[in-house]
Amino acid sequence: MLVSLDTPYVDTCAADLSLALGGPERPALHVRDLTLPGGIRLRLRLLGASHQVVLTAPDATGPDAAGPDAAGPDAAGPAGAGGLVETVACLPGRPPHLPGTLHDEAGGYRFTATVLRPAGDELHTRIAALRADLADDPYALVGVFPGDPDAVTALAVRPDAPDGSVGWRTWHAYPQTNELVLTETVVALPRTSQPVLRAPQSRTEKTL
């Protein structure tokens, strides 16, 4: 799904972003709700030049089941029954920190982020291709900000994720700084009637 947003583009850059797990749903510019096989529900939320994904497993009570707002990936939240809230954004009052890799085997959560600085017109070419690929994708949400066709935030769920997992990718384009931030998340769901996800407790490898 491709949507044109009325809100002016937020002037930020890759270095301002943080990853936060847990907490409430934040004010969104556009929201798309998806239901995957097995009753897994995903809410894709466009937050200015950033994103939020809310995962709810069957029989969970909703996003609030994800627990209280966490200070970061090492904090205690989203620990509710069957809930996960992932936010990548510029978070007021919180030092920027976007890990290159965050993997918690026990918690079943894997996150990766990459910052690209394309040469020449490559950013424009990549964003044009992204918009074309995801415009009619039933598992995607692409927000285009006014004033620049390359000012885009996009989310796409992987419908072909391996059994017992759910995954999504995101793209954050910052034409004013010629940056493209790519993230990918995979959440392994326990093989029980009601998946229970907890916050990752380890931060590994590089920081972007």
CSV table of N, CA, C and O in Angstrom, one decimal, residues 46-102:
chain,number,residue,atom,x,y,z
A,46,LEU,N,3.4,4.3,10.7
A,46,LEU,CA,4.3,5.3,10.2
A,46,LEU,C,4.4,6.5,11.2
A,46,LEU,O,3.4,7.1,11.5
A,47,LEU,N,5.6,6.7,11.7
A,47,LEU,CA,5.8,7.8,12.7
A,47,LEU,C,6.7,8.8,12.1
A,47,LEU,O,7.9,8.8,12.4
A,48,GLY,N,6.2,9.7,11.3
A,48,GLY,CA,7.1,10.7,10.7
A,48,GLY,C,8.2,10.0,9.9
A,48,GLY,O,7.9,9.2,9.0
A,49,ALA,N,9.4,10.3,10.2
A,49,ALA,CA,10.5,9.6,9.4
A,49,ALA,C,11.0,8.4,10.1
A,49,ALA,O,12.1,8.0,10.1
A,50,SER,N,10.1,7.7,10.8
A,50,SER,CA,10.4,6.5,11.6
A,50,SER,C,9.2,5.5,11.6
A,50,SER,O,8.2,5.8,10.9
A,51,HIS,N,9.4,4.4,12.3
A,51,HIS,CA,8.3,3.4,12.3
A,51,HIS,C,8.1,2.8,13.6
A,51,HIS,O,8.9,2.8,14.5
A,52,GLN,N,6.9,2.1,13.7
A,52,GLN,CA,6.6,1.3,14.9
A,52,GLN,C,5.9,0.1,14.4
A,52,GLN,O,5.0,0.2,13.5
A,53,VAL,N,6.2,-1.1,14.9
A,53,VAL,CA,5.5,-2.4,14.6
A,53,VAL,C,5.0,-3.0,15.9
A,53,VAL,O,5.8,-3.1,16.8
A,54,VAL,N,3.7,-3.3,15.9
A,54,VAL,CA,3.1,-3.9,17.1
A,54,VAL,C,2.7,-5.3,16.7
A,54,VAL,O,1.9,-5.5,15.8
A,55,LEU,N,3.3,-6.3,17.4
A,55,LEU,CA,3.0,-7.7,17.1
A,55,LEU,C,2.1,-8.2,18.3
A,55,LEU,O,2.5,-8.1,19.5
A,56,THR,N,1.0,-8.8,17.9
A,56,THR,CA,0.1,-9.4,18.9
A,56,THR,C,-0.2,-10.9,18.6
A,56,THR,O,-0.6,-11.1,17.5
A,57,ALA,N,0.1,-11.8,19.5
A,57,ALA,CA,-0.1,-13.2,19.2
A,57,ALA,C,-1.6,-13.5,19.6
A,57,ALA,O,-2.3,-12.8,20.3
A,58,PRO,N,-2.1,-14.7,19.2
A,58,PRO,CA,-3.5,-15.1,19.5
A,58,PRO,C,-3.7,-15.1,21.0
A,58,PRO,O,-2.8,-15.4,21.8
A,59,ASP,N,-4.9,-14.6,21.3
A,59,ASP,CA,-5.4,-14.5,22.7
A,59,ASP,C,-4.7,-13.5,23.6
A,59,ASP,O,-5.0,-13.3,24.8
A,60,ALA,N,-3.8,-12.7,23.0
A,60,ALA,CA,-3.2,-11.6,23.8
A,60,ALA,C,-4.3,-10.5,23.9
A,60,ALA,O,-5.1,-10.4,23.0
A,61,THR,N,-4.2,-9.7,24.9
A,61,THR,CA,-5.2,-8.7,25.1
A,61,THR,C,-5.0,-7.4,24.2
A,61,THR,O,-5.9,-6.6,24.2
A,62,GLY,N,-3.9,-7.3,23.5
A,62,GLY,CA,-3.7,-6.1,22.7
A,62,GLY,C,-2.3,-5.6,22.9
A,62,GLY,O,-1.5,-6.2,23.6
A,63,PRO,N,-2.0,-4.4,22.3
A,63,PRO,CA,-0.7,-3.8,22.4
A,63,PRO,C,-0.2,-3.6,23.8
A,63,PRO,O,1.0,-3.7,24.1
A,64,ASP,N,-1.2,-3.3,24.7
A,64,ASP,CA,-0.7,-3.0,26.1
A,64,ASP,C,-0.1,-4.3,26.8
A,64,ASP,O,0.5,-4.2,27.8
A,65,ALA,N,-0.4,-5.5,26.2
A,65,ALA,CA,0.2,-6.7,26.7
A,65,ALA,C,1.7,-6.7,26.5
A,65,ALA,O,2.4,-7.5,27.1
A,66,ALA,N,2.2,-5.8,25.7
A,66,ALA,CA,3.6,-5.7,25.5
A,66,ALA,C,4.4,-5.1,26.7
A,66,ALA,O,5.6,-5.1,26.7
A,67,GLY,N,3.8,-4.6,27.6
A,67,GLY,CA,4.5,-4.2,28.8
A,67,GLY,C,4.8,-2.7,28.8
A,67,GLY,O,4.5,-2.0,27.9
A,68,PRO,N,5.4,-2.2,29.9
A,68,PRO,CA,5.7,-0.8,30.1
A,68,PRO,C,6.8,-0.3,29.1
A,68,PRO,O,7.5,-1.1,28.6
A,69,ASP,N,6.9,1.0,29.0
A,69,ASP,CA,7.9,1.6,28.1
A,69,ASP,C,9.3,1.2,28.6
A,69,ASP,O,9.6,1.3,29.8
A,70,ALA,N,10.1,0.8,27.7
A,70,ALA,CA,11.5,0.4,28.0
A,70,ALA,C,12.5,1.4,27.7
A,70,ALA,O,12.3,2.2,26.7
A,71,ALA,N,13.6,1.5,28.4
A,71,ALA,CA,14.6,2.5,28.2
A,71,ALA,C,15.4,2.1,27.0
A,71,ALA,O,16.2,2.9,26.5
A,72,GLY,N,15.3,0.9,26.5
A,72,GLY,CA,16.1,0.5,25.4
A,72,GLY,C,16.1,-1.0,25.3
A,72,GLY,O,15.4,-1.7,26.1
A,73,PRO,N,16.9,-1.6,24.4
A,73,PRO,CA,16.9,-3.1,24.2
A,73,PRO,C,17.3,-3.8,25.4
A,73,PRO,O,17.0,-5.0,25.6
A,74,ASP,N,18.0,-3.2,26.4
A,74,ASP,CA,18.4,-3.9,27.6
A,74,ASP,C,17.4,-3.9,28.7
A,74,ASP,O,17.6,-4.4,29.8
A,75,ALA,N,16.4,-3.1,28.5
A,75,ALA,CA,15.4,-2.9,29.6
A,75,ALA,C,14.4,-3.9,29.6
A,75,ALA,O,14.2,-4.7,28.7
A,76,ALA,N,13.6,-4.0,30.6
A,76,ALA,CA,12.6,-5.0,30.8
A,76,ALA,C,11.3,-4.6,30.2
A,76,ALA,O,10.4,-4.0,30.8
A,77,GLY,N,11.1,-4.9,29.0
A,77,GLY,CA,9.7,-4.7,28.3
A,77,GLY,C,9.9,-5.1,26.9
A,77,GLY,O,10.5,-5.2,26.7
A,78,PRO,N,9.3,-5.5,26.1
A,78,PRO,CA,7.9,-5.9,26.0
A,78,PRO,C,7.6,-7.3,26.5
A,78,PRO,O,7.6,-8.2,25.7
A,79,ALA,N,7.4,-7.5,27.7
A,79,ALA,CA,7.4,-8.8,28.3
A,79,ALA,C,6.0,-9.4,28.5
A,79,ALA,O,5.8,-10.4,29.2
A,80,GLY,N,5.0,-8.8,27.9
A,80,GLY,CA,3.6,-9.3,28.1
A,80,GLY,C,3.4,-10.6,27.3
A,80,GLY,O,4.1,-11.0,26.5
A,81,ALA,N,2.2,-11.2,27.6
A,81,ALA,CA,1.9,-12.5,27.0
A,81,ALA,C,1.6,-12.2,25.5
A,81,ALA,O,0.6,-11.6,25.1
A,82,GLY,N,2.5,-12.7,24.6
A,82,GLY,CA,2.3,-12.7,23.2
A,82,GLY,C,2.4,-11.3,22.6
A,82,GLY,O,2.0,-11.1,21.5
A,83,GLY,N,3.1,-10.4,23.2
A,83,GLY,CA,3.2,-9.0,22.7
A,83,GLY,C,4.6,-8.6,22.4
A,83,GLY,O,5.5,-9.0,23.1
A,84,LEU,N,4.7,-7.8,21.4
A,84,LEU,CA,6.0,-7.2,21.1
A,84,LEU,C,5.8,-5.8,20.4
A,84,LEU,O,4.9,-5.7,19.5
A,85,VAL,N,6.5,-4.8,20.9
A,85,VAL,CA,6.4,-3.5,20.2
A,85,VAL,C,7.8,-3.0,19.9
A,85,VAL,O,8.7,-3.0,20.8
A,86,GLU,N,8.1,-2.8,18.6
A,86,GLU,CA,9.4,-2.3,18.1
A,86,GLU,C,9.2,-0.9,17.6
A,86,GLU,O,8.4,-0.7,16.7
A,87,THR,N,10.1,0.0,18.0
A,87,THR,CA,10.0,1.4,17.5
A,87,THR,C,11.5,1.8,17.1
A,87,THR,O,12.4,1.6,17.9
A,88,VAL,N,11.6,2.3,15.9
A,88,VAL,CA,12.8,2.9,15.4
A,88,VAL,C,12.5,4.3,15.1
A,88,VAL,O,11.7,4.6,14.2
A,89,ALA,N,13.0,5.2,15.9
A,89,ALA,CA,12.6,6.6,15.8
A,89,ALA,C,13.6,7.5,16.5
A,89,ALA,O,14.5,7.0,17.2
A,90,CYS,N,13.5,8.8,16.3
A,90,CYS,CA,14.2,9.8,17.1
A,90,CYS,C,13.3,10.0,18.4
A,90,CYS,O,12.2,10.5,18.3
A,91,LEU,N,13.8,9.5,19.5
A,91,LEU,CA,13.1,9.5,20.7
A,91,LEU,C,13.5,10.6,21.7
A,91,LEU,O,14.6,10.5,22.2
A,92,PRO,N,12.7,11.6,22.0
A,92,PRO,CA,13.0,12.7,22.8
A,92,PRO,C,13.4,12.2,24.2
A,92,PRO,O,12.8,11.3,24.8
A,93,GLY,N,14.5,12.7,24.8
A,93,GLY,CA,15.0,12.4,26.1
A,93,GLY,C,15.8,11.1,26.2
A,93,GLY,O,16.1,10.7,27.3
A,94,ARG,N,16.1,10.5,25.0
A,94,ARG,CA,16.8,9.3,25.0
A,94,ARG,C,18.0,9.4,24.1
A,94,ARG,O,17.8,9.8,22.9
A,95,PRO,N,19.2,9.1,24.5
A,95,PRO,CA,20.4,9.2,23.6
A,95,PRO,C,20.2,8.3,22.4
A,95,PRO,O,19.7,7.1,22.5
A,96,PRO,N,20.5,8.8,21.2
A,96,PRO,CA,20.4,7.9,20.0
A,96,PRO,C,21.2,6.7,20.1
A,96,PRO,O,22.4,6.7,20.5
A,97,HIS,N,20.6,5.6,19.7
A,97,HIS,CA,21.4,4.3,19.7
A,97,HIS,C,20.6,3.3,18.8
A,97,HIS,O,19.6,2.9,19.1
A,98,LEU,N,21.2,3.0,17.6
A,98,LEU,CA,20.6,2.1,16.7
A,98,LEU,C,21.7,1.0,16.5
A,98,LEU,O,22.7,1.1,15.8
A,99,PRO,N,21.4,-0.2,17.1
A,99,PRO,CA,22.4,-1.3,17.0
A,99,PRO,C,22.5,-1.9,15.6
A,99,PRO,O,21.5,-2.0,15.0
A,100,GLY,N,23.7,-2.2,15.2
A,100,GLY,CA,23.8,-2.9,13.9
A,100,GLY,C,23.2,-4.2,13.9
A,100,GLY,O,22.6,-4.7,13.0
A,101,THR,N,23.4,-4.9,15.1
A,101,THR,CA,22.8,-6.2,15.3
A,101,THR,C,22.4,-6.4,16.7
A,101,THR,O,23.1,-6.1,17.6
A,102,LEU,N,21.2,-6.9,16.9
A,102,LEU,CA,20.7,-7.3,18.3
A,102,LEU,C,20.1,-8.6,18.1
A,102,LEU,O,19.1,-8.8,17.4
